[in-house]
Coordinates of C-alpha atoms in Angstrom, one line a residue:
Chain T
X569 CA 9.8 -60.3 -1.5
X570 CA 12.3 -58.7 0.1
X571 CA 13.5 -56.6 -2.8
X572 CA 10.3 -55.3 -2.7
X573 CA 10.4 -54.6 0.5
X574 CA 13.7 -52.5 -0.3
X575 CA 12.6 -50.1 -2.6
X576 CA 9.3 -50.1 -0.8
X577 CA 11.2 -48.9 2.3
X578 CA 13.7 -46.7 0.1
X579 CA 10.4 -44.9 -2.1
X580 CA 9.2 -44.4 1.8
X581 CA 12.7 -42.6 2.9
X582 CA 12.6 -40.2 0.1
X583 CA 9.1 -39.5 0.6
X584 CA 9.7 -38.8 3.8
X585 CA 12.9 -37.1 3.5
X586 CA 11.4 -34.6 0.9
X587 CA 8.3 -34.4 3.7
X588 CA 11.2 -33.1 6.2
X589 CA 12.6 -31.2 3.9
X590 CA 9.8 -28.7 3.0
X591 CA 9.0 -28.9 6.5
X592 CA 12.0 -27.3 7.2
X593 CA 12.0 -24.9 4.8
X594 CA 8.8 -24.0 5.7
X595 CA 10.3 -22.9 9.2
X596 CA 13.0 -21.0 7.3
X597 CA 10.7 -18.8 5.1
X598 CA 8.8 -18.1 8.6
X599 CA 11.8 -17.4 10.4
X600 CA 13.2 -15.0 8.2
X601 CA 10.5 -12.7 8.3
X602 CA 9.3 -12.9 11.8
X603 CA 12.2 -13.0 13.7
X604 CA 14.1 -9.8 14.9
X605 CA 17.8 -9.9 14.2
X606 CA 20.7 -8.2 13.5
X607 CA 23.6 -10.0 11.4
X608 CA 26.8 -9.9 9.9
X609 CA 27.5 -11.9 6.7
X610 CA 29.6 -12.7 3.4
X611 CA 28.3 -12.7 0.1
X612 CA 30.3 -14.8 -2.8
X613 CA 30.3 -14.5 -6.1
X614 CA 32.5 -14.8 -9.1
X615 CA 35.5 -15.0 -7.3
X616 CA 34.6 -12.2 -4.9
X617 CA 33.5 -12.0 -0.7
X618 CA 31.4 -8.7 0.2
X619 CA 30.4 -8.2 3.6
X620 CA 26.9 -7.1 4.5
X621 CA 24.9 -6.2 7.9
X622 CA 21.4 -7.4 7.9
X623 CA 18.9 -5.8 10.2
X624 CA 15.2 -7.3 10.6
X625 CA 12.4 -6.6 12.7
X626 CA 8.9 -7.5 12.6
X627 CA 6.8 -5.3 14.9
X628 CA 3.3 -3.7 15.2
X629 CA 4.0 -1.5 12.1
X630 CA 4.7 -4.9 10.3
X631 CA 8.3 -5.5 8.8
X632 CA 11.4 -3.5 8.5
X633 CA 14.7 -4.2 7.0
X634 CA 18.2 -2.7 6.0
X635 CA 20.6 -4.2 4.3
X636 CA 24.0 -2.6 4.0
X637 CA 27.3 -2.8 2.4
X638 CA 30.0 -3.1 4.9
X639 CA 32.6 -3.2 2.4
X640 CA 33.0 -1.8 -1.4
X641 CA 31.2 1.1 -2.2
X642 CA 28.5 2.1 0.1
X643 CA 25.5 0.8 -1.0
X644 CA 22.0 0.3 1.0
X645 CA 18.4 -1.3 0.8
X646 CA 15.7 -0.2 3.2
X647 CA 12.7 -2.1 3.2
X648 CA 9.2 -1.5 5.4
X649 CA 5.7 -2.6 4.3
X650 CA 5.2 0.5 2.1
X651 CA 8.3 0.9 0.3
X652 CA 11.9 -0.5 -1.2
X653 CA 14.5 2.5 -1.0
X654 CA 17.6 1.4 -2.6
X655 CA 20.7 4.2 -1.9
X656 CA 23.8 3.3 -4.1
X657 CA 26.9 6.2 -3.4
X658 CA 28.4 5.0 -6.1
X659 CA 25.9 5.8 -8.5
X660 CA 24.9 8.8 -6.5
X661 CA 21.2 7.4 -7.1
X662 CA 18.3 6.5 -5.0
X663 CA 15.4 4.0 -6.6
X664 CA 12.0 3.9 -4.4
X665 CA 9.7 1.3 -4.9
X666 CA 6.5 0.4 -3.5
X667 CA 6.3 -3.0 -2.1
X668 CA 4.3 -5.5 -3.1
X669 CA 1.5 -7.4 -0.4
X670 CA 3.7 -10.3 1.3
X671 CA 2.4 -13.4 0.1
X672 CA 1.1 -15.1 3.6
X673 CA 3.6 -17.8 5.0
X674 CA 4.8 -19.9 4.1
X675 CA 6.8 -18.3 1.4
X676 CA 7.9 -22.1 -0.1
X677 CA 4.9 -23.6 -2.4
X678 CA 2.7 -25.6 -0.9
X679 CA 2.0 -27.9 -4.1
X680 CA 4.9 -30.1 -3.0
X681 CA 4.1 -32.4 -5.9
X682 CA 4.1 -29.9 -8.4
X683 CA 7.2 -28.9 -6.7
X684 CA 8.7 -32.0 -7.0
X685 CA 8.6 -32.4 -10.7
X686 CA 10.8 -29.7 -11.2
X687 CA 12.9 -30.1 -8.6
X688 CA 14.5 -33.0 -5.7
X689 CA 14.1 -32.0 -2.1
X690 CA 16.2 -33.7 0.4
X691 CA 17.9 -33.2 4.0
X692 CA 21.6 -33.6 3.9
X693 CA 22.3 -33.7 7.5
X694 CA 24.0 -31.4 10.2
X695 CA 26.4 -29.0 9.9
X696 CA 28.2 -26.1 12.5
X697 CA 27.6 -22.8 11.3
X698 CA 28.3 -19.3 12.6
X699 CA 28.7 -21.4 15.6
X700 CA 25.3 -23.0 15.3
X701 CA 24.0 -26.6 14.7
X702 CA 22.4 -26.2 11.2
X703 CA 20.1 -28.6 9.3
X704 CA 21.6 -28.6 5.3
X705 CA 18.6 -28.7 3.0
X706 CA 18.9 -29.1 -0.5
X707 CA 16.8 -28.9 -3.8
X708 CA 18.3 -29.8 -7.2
X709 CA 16.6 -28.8 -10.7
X710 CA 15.8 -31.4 -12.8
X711 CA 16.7 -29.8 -15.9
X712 CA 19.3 -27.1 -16.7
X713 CA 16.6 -23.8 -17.1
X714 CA 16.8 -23.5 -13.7
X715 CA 19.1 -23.5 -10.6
X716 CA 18.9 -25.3 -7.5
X717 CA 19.9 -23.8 -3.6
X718 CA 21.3 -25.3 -0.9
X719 CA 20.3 -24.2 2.9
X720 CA 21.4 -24.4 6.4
X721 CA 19.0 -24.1 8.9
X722 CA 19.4 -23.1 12.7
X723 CA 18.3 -26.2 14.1
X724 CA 16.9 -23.9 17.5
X725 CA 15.2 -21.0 15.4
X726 CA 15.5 -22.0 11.8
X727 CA 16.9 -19.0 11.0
X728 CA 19.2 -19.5 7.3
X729 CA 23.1 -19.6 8.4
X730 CA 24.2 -20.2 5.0
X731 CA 22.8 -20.1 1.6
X732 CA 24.4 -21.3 -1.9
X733 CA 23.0 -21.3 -5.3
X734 CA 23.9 -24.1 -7.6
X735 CA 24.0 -24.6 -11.0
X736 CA 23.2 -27.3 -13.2
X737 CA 26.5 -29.2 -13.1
X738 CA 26.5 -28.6 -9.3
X739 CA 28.8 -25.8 -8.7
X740 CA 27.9 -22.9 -5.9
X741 CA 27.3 -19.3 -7.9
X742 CA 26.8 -17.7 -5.0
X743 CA 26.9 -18.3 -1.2
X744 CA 25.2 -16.0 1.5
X745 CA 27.2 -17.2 5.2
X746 CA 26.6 -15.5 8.2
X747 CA 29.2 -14.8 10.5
X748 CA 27.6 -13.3 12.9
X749 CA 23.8 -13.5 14.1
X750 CA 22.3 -12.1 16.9
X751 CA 18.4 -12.8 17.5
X752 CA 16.8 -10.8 19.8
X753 CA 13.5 -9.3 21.2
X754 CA 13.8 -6.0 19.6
X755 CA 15.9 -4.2 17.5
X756 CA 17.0 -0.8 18.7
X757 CA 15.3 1.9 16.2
X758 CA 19.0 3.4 15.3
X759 CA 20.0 0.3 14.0
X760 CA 17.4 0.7 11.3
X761 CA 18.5 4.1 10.4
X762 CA 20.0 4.7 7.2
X763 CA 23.8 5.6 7.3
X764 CA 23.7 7.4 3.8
X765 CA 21.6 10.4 2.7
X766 CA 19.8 11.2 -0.5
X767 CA 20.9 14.5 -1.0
X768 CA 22.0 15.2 -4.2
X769 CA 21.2 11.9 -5.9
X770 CA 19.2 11.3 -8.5
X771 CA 15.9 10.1 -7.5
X772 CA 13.6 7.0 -9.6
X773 CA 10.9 6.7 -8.0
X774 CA 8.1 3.4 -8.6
X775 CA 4.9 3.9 -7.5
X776 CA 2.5 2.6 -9.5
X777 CA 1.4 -1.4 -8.7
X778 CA -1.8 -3.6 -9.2
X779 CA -4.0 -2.4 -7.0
X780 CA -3.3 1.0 -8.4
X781 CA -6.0 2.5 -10.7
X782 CA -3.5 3.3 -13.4
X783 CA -2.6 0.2 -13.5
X784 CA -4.8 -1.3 -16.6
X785 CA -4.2 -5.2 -16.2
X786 CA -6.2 -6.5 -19.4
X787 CA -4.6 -9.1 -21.0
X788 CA -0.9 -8.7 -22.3
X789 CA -0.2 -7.5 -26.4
X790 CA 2.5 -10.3 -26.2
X791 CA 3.4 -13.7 -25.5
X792 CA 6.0 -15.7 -24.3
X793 CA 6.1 -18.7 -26.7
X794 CA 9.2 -20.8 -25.4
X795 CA 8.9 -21.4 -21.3
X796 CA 11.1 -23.9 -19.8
X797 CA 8.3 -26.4 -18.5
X798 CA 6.5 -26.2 -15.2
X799 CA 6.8 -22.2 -15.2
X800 CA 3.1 -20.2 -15.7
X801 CA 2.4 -16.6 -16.1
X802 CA 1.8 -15.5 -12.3
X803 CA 1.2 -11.8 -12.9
X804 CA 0.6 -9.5 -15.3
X805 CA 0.8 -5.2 -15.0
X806 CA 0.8 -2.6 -17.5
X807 CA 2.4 0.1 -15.8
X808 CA 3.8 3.5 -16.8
X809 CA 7.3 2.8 -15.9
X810 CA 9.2 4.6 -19.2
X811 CA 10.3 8.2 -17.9
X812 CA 7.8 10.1 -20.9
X813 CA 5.3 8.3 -19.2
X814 CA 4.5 5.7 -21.7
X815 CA 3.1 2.0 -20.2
X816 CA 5.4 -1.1 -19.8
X817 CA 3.6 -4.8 -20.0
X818 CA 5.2 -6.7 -17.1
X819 CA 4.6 -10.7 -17.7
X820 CA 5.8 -12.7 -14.7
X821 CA 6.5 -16.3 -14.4
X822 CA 7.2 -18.9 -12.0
X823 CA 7.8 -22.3 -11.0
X824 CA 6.8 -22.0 -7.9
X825 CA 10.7 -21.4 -6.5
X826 CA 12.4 -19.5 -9.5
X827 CA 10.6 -16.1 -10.9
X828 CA 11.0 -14.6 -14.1
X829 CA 9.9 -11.1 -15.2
X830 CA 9.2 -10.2 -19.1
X831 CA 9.4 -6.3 -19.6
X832 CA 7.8 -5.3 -23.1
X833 CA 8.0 -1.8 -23.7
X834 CA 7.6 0.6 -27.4
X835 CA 11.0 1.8 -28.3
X836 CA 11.2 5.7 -28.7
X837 CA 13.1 7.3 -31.3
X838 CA 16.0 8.2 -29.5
X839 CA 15.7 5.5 -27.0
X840 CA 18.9 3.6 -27.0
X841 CA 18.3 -0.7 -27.2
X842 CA 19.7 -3.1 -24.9
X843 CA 21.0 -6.3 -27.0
X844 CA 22.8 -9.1 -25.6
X845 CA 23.0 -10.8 -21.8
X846 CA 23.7 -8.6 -18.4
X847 CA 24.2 -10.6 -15.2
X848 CA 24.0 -9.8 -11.4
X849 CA 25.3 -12.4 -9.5
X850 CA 22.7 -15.2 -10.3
X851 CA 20.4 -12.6 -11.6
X852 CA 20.7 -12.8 -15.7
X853 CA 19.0 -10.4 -17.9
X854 CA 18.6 -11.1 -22.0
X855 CA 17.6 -7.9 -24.2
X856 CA 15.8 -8.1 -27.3
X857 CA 14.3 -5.9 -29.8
X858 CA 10.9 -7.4 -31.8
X859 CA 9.1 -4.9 -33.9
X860 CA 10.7 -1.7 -32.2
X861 CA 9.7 -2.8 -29.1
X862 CA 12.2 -3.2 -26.5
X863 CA 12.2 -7.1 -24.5
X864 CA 13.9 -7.4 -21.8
X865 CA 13.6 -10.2 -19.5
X866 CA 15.4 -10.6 -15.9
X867 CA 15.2 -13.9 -13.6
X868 CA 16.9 -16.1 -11.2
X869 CA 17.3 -18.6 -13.9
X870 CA 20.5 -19.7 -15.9
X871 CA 21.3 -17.4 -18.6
X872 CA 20.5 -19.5 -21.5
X873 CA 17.0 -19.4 -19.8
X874 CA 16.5 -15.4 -19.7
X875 CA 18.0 -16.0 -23.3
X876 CA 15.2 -18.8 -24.9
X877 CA 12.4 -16.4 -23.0
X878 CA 13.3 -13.5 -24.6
X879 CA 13.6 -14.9 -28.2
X880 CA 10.7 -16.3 -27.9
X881 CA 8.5 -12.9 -27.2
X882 CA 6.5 -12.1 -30.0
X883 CA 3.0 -9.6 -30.6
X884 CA 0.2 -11.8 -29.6
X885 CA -2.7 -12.2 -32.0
X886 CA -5.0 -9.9 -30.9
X887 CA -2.1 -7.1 -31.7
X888 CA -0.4 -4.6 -29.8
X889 CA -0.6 -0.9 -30.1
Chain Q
X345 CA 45.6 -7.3 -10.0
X346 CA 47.1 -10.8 -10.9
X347 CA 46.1 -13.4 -9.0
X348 CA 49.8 -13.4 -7.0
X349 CA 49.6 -10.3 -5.5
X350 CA 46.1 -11.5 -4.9
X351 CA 47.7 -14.4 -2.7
X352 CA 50.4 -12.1 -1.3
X353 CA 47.5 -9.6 0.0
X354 CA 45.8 -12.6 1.7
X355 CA 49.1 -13.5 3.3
X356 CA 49.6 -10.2 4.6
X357 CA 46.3 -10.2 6.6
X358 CA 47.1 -14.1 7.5
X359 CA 50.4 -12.7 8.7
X360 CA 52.2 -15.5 6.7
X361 CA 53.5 -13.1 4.1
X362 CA 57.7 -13.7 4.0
X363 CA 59.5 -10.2 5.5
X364 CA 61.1 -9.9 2.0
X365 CA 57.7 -10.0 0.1
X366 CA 55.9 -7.7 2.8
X367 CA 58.4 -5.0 2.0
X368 CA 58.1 -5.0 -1.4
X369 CA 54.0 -5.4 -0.6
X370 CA 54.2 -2.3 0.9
X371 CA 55.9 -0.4 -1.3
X372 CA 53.1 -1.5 -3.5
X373 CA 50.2 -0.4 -1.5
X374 CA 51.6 3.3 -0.8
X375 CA 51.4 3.9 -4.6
X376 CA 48.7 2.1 -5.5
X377 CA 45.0 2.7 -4.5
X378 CA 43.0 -0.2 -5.9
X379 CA 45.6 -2.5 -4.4
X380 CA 45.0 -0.4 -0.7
X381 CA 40.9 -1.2 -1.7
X382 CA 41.8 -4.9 -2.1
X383 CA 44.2 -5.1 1.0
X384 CA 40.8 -3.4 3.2
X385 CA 38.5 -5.8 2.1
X386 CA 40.3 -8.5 2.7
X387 CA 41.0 -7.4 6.2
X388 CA 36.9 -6.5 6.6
X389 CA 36.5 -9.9 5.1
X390 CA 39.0 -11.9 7.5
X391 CA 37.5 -9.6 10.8
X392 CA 34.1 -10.7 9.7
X393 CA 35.1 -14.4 9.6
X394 CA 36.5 -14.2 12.7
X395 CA 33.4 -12.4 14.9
X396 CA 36.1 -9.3 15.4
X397 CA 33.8 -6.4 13.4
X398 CA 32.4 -4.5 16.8
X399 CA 28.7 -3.8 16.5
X400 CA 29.2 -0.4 15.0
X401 CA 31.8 1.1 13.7
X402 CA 31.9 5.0 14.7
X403 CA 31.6 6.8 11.3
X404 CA 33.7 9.7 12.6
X405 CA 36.5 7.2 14.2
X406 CA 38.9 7.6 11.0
X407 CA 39.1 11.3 11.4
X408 CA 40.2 10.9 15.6
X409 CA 42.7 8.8 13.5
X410 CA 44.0 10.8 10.9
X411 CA 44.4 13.7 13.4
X412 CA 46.2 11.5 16.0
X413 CA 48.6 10.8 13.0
X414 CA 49.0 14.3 11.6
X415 CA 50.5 15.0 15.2
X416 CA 52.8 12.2 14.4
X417 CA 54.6 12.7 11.2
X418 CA 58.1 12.3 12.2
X419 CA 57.3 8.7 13.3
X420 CA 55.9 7.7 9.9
X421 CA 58.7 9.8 7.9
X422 CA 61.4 8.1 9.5
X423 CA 59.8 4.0 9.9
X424 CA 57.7 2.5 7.8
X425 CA 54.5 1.2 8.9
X426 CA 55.1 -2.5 9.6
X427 CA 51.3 -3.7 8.5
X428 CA 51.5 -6.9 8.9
X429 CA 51.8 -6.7 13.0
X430 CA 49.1 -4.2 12.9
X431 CA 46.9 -7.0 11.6
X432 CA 47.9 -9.3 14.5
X433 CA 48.4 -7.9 17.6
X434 CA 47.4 -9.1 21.2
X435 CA 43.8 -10.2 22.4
X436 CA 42.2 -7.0 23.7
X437 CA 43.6 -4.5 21.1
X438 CA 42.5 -6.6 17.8
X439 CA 39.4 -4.7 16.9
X440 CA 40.7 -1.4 17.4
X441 CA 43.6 -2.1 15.6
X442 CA 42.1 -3.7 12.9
X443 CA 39.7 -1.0 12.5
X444 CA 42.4 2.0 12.6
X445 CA 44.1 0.6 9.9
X446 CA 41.2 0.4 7.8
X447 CA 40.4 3.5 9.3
X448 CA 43.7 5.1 7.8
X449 CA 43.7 3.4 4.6
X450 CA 39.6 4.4 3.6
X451 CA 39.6 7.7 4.8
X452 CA 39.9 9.1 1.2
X453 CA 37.1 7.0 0.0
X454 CA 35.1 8.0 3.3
X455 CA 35.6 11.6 3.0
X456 CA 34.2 11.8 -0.8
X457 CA 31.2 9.9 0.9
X458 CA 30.4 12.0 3.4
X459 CA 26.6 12.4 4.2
X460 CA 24.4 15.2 3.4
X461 CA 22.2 16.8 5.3
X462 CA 18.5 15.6 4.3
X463 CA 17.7 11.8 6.0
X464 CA 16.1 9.5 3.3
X465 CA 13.5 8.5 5.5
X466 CA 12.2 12.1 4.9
X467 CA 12.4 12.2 1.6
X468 CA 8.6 11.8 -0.1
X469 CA 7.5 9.2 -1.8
X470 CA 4.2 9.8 -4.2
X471 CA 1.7 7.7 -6.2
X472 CA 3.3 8.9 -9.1
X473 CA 6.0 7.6 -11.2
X474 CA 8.7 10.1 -11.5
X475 CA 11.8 8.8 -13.2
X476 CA 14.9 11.3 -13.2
X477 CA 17.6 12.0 -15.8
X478 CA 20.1 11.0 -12.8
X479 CA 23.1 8.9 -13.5
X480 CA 21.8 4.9 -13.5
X481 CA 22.8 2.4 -10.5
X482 CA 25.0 0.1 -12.2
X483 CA 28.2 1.3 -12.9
X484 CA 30.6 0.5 -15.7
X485 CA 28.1 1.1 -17.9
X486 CA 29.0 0.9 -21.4
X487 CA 28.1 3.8 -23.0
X488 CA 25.9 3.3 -25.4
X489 CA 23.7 1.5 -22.8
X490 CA 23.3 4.0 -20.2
X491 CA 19.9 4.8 -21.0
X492 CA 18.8 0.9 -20.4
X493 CA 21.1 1.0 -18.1
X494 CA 18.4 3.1 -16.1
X495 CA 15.9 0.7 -17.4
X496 CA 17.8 -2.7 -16.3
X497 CA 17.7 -0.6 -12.3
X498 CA 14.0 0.3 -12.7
X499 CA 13.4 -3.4 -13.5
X500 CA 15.7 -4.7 -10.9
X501 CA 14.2 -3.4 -8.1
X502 CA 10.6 -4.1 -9.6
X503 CA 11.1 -7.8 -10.1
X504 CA 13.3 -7.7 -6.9
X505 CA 9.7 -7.3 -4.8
X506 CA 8.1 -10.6 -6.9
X507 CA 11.7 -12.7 -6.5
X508 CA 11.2 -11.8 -2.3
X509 CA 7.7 -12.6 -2.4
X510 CA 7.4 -16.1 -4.4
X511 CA 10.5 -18.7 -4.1
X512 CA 13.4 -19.2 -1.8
X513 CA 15.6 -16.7 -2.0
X514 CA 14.3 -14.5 1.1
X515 CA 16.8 -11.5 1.2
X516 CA 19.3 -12.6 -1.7
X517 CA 17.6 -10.6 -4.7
X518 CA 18.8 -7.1 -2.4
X519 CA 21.8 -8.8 -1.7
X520 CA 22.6 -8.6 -5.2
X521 CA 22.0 -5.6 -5.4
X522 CA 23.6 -4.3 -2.3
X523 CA 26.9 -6.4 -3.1
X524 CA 28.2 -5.7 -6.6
X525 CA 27.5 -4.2 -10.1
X526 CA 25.5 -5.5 -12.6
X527 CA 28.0 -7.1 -15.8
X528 CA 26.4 -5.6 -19.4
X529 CA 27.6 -7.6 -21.7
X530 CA 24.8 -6.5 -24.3
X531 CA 25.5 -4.6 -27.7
X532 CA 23.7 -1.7 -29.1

């Protein structure tokens, strides 16, 4: 009996570890978009630190953020309820965007045993950060189509300290670590002022979304044969997002933590083709061309992911135009 | 930039770099630009780690400096510039030191990005979708890809909004964007 008293008591831990753990991340999803603050942090990735200023504040107008480059080339993203404005200098280009409805909190799933077939929640203790007592939560794919995080949470405010994404053999991608945090009550209005101008940048401007009338939902002309299991078509646009005009379907899928987007769009004849992988830190991107139309597909996922969704895109049965 | 003189610019800002090296370092870093880029992160980089980036840093502050030096030039024609103490000096002055010498060494890079005059917050955003012929946001484009190029940012920022909304990530998706270029590795 006492064997099965054991695993009894061990099933029980990891229930209730996994409990704690969305629980916590839960508070962290919360945190980050209610709380005002004003931070100072270091972004890793393949070998290289940036350092970025954060600036949040959630107010009567709803949310603001800027997010600016403190080092490289000056690069900015400004963010309120209405609109994205991304500035890069180095580009000389501005892309506006208009912003999707926030999903209510919490941002994590609630189906935590949906969840939990794709991926392992668990707490992995206490650590210091920015000076802080942090809570390290982690969730580990259980398959190699996607990739896994790794969070510390302020154990007074559950604000995220530190961030890395994993991969499947374990290895942190990319890390997110504050330095410096400061939470406060308000955030002076300066401080979400943008430091670079448009002037003389080329302008892309997005501003066309679901509840749109140009937007013609339907159903989509094509379909995504191969998806790594668990992820399901979340939402689907036809927008006119090609410069002469012409509509793009947008297929999006999800997990419930990772999101891919599927971008289908009728080639041009003097429209150049994107072939072959393109990667943003963890962001990975696969092109593909299937009867002279253009597939591109962009995600959060490992690249032999984007890759197996985009060869798998094909004209669905009902034909496309 | 090989990985050594990746180490030797990491000692420099330690301060652990050997005199002999540091010389040679610096004769390095007065001809070479991308190496004076590397040296100023890695300074940003080691002030942020340590809590010693002020607030704000004063946009205008590296012109004060650059006119301070230009009244000066004896002093830097006859005595090099001993960096390394720059990077260290005594509690109370670190910031401001820290700062001047990036200050000094961006103000190339800070002067070909100077602002304009019209704020983005007033520029106007409509309904419709306007796409411009304008260069694309991710540089070191491969030729033959700039037009997707412009695609790959109209998609970015577009699945950037669902990435925020549904899974973990919170603000990493603009991070991403914010913090380097995106890597084509694709083939006409």
């Amino acid at each position: 009996m006492r064997w099965l008293l054991t695993a009894l008591l061990a099933v029980s831990g990891q229930v209730s570890s996994q409990d704690n753990a969305h629980r916590w991340l839960n508070e962290m999803s919360s945190a980050l978009q209610s709380l005002n603050y004003d931070g100072t942090f270091v972004y890793l990735h393949d070998g290289k630190l940036e350092t970025m200023r954060i600036v949040h504040q959630t107010g009567e107008h709803g949310e603001m953020e800027r997010l600016v480059s403190l080092t490289g080339s000056p690069r900015e993203v400004l963010r309120d309820d209405r609109i994205v404005t991304c500035i890069m200098a180095d580009s000389k280009s501005v892309t506006v965007g208009q912003r999707r409805p926030r999903q209510p909190f919490p941002v994590v799933p609630k189906d935590l045993d949906s969840l939990s077939r794709y991926y392992q929640l668990q707490e992995l203790g206490e650590d210091r950060m920015a000076g802080y007592v942090s809570r390290i939560i982690s969730i580990t794919p259980r398959d190699r189509f996607r990739y896994g995080y790794r969070f510390w949470i302020d154990t007074g405010n559950y604000m995220l300290l530190k961030s890395d994404l994993i991969d499947a053999d374990g290895e942190a991608i990319e890390q997110v670590m504050f330095t410096h945090l400061s939470v406060t009550n308000s955030i002076p209005v300066t401080a979400l002022q943008p430091s670079l101008t448009g002037d003389g940048y080329s302008w892309t401007r997005q501003g066309v979304d679901s509840h749109h009338p140009a937007a013609r939902p339907g159903s989509p002309d094509w379909v995504v044969k191969r998806l790594p299991v668990g992820f399901e078509l979340t939402d689907f646009q036809r927008k006119p997002m090609r410069k002469d005009g012409a509509s793009v379907e947008h297929m999006v899928f999800s997990d419930g933590l990772a999101t891919m987007s599927v971008y289908v769009e009728k080639l041009g004849p003097d429209d150049k083709v994107f072939q072959g992988l393109s990667n943003m830190g963890a962001m990975n991107a696969y092109g593909a061309v299937v009867d002279d139309h253009q597939v591109t597909v962009i995600g959060e996922v490992p690249p032999a992911t984007v890759q197996m969704v985009a060869s798998s895109v094909g004209a669905h049965e009902s034909g496309h135009d | 930039m090989t990985e050594t003189l990746h180490e030797q610019i990491s000692a420099l800002v330690d301060d652990e770099l050997a005199e002999a090296e540091q010389a040679l370092l610096i004769k390095r870093l007065e001809g070479d630009v991308t190496l004076r880029d590397s040296l100023l992160r890695y300074q940003l980089i080691s002030d942020s780690l340590q809590n010693h980036l002020p607030r704000k840093i004063d946009p205008d502050f590296n012109v004060g400096v650059q006119l301070a030096l230009q009244d000066e030039p004896d002093v830097h024609a006859r005595r090099p510039v001993r960096l390394a103490r720059l990077f260290k000096p005594v509690a109370g002055i670190a910031i401001a030191a820290s700062v001047a010498v990036v200050a000094v060494l961006s103000l190339q890079s800070v002067r070909q990005q100077a602002p304009a005059t019209a704020a983005i917050a007033s520029a106007p955003v409509t309904d419709e979708f306007a796409r411009t012929d304008g260069a694309p946001l991710l540089a070191n484009t491969p030729a033959n890809l700039s037009a997707d190029a412009q695609s790959l940012d109209v998609y970015l920022v577009n699945h950037n909004e669902y990435a925020v909304n549904r899974g973990m990530q919170g603000m990493l998706p603009y991070v991403r964007f914010v913090g380097h270029d995106m890597h084509v590795d694709g083939k006409e």
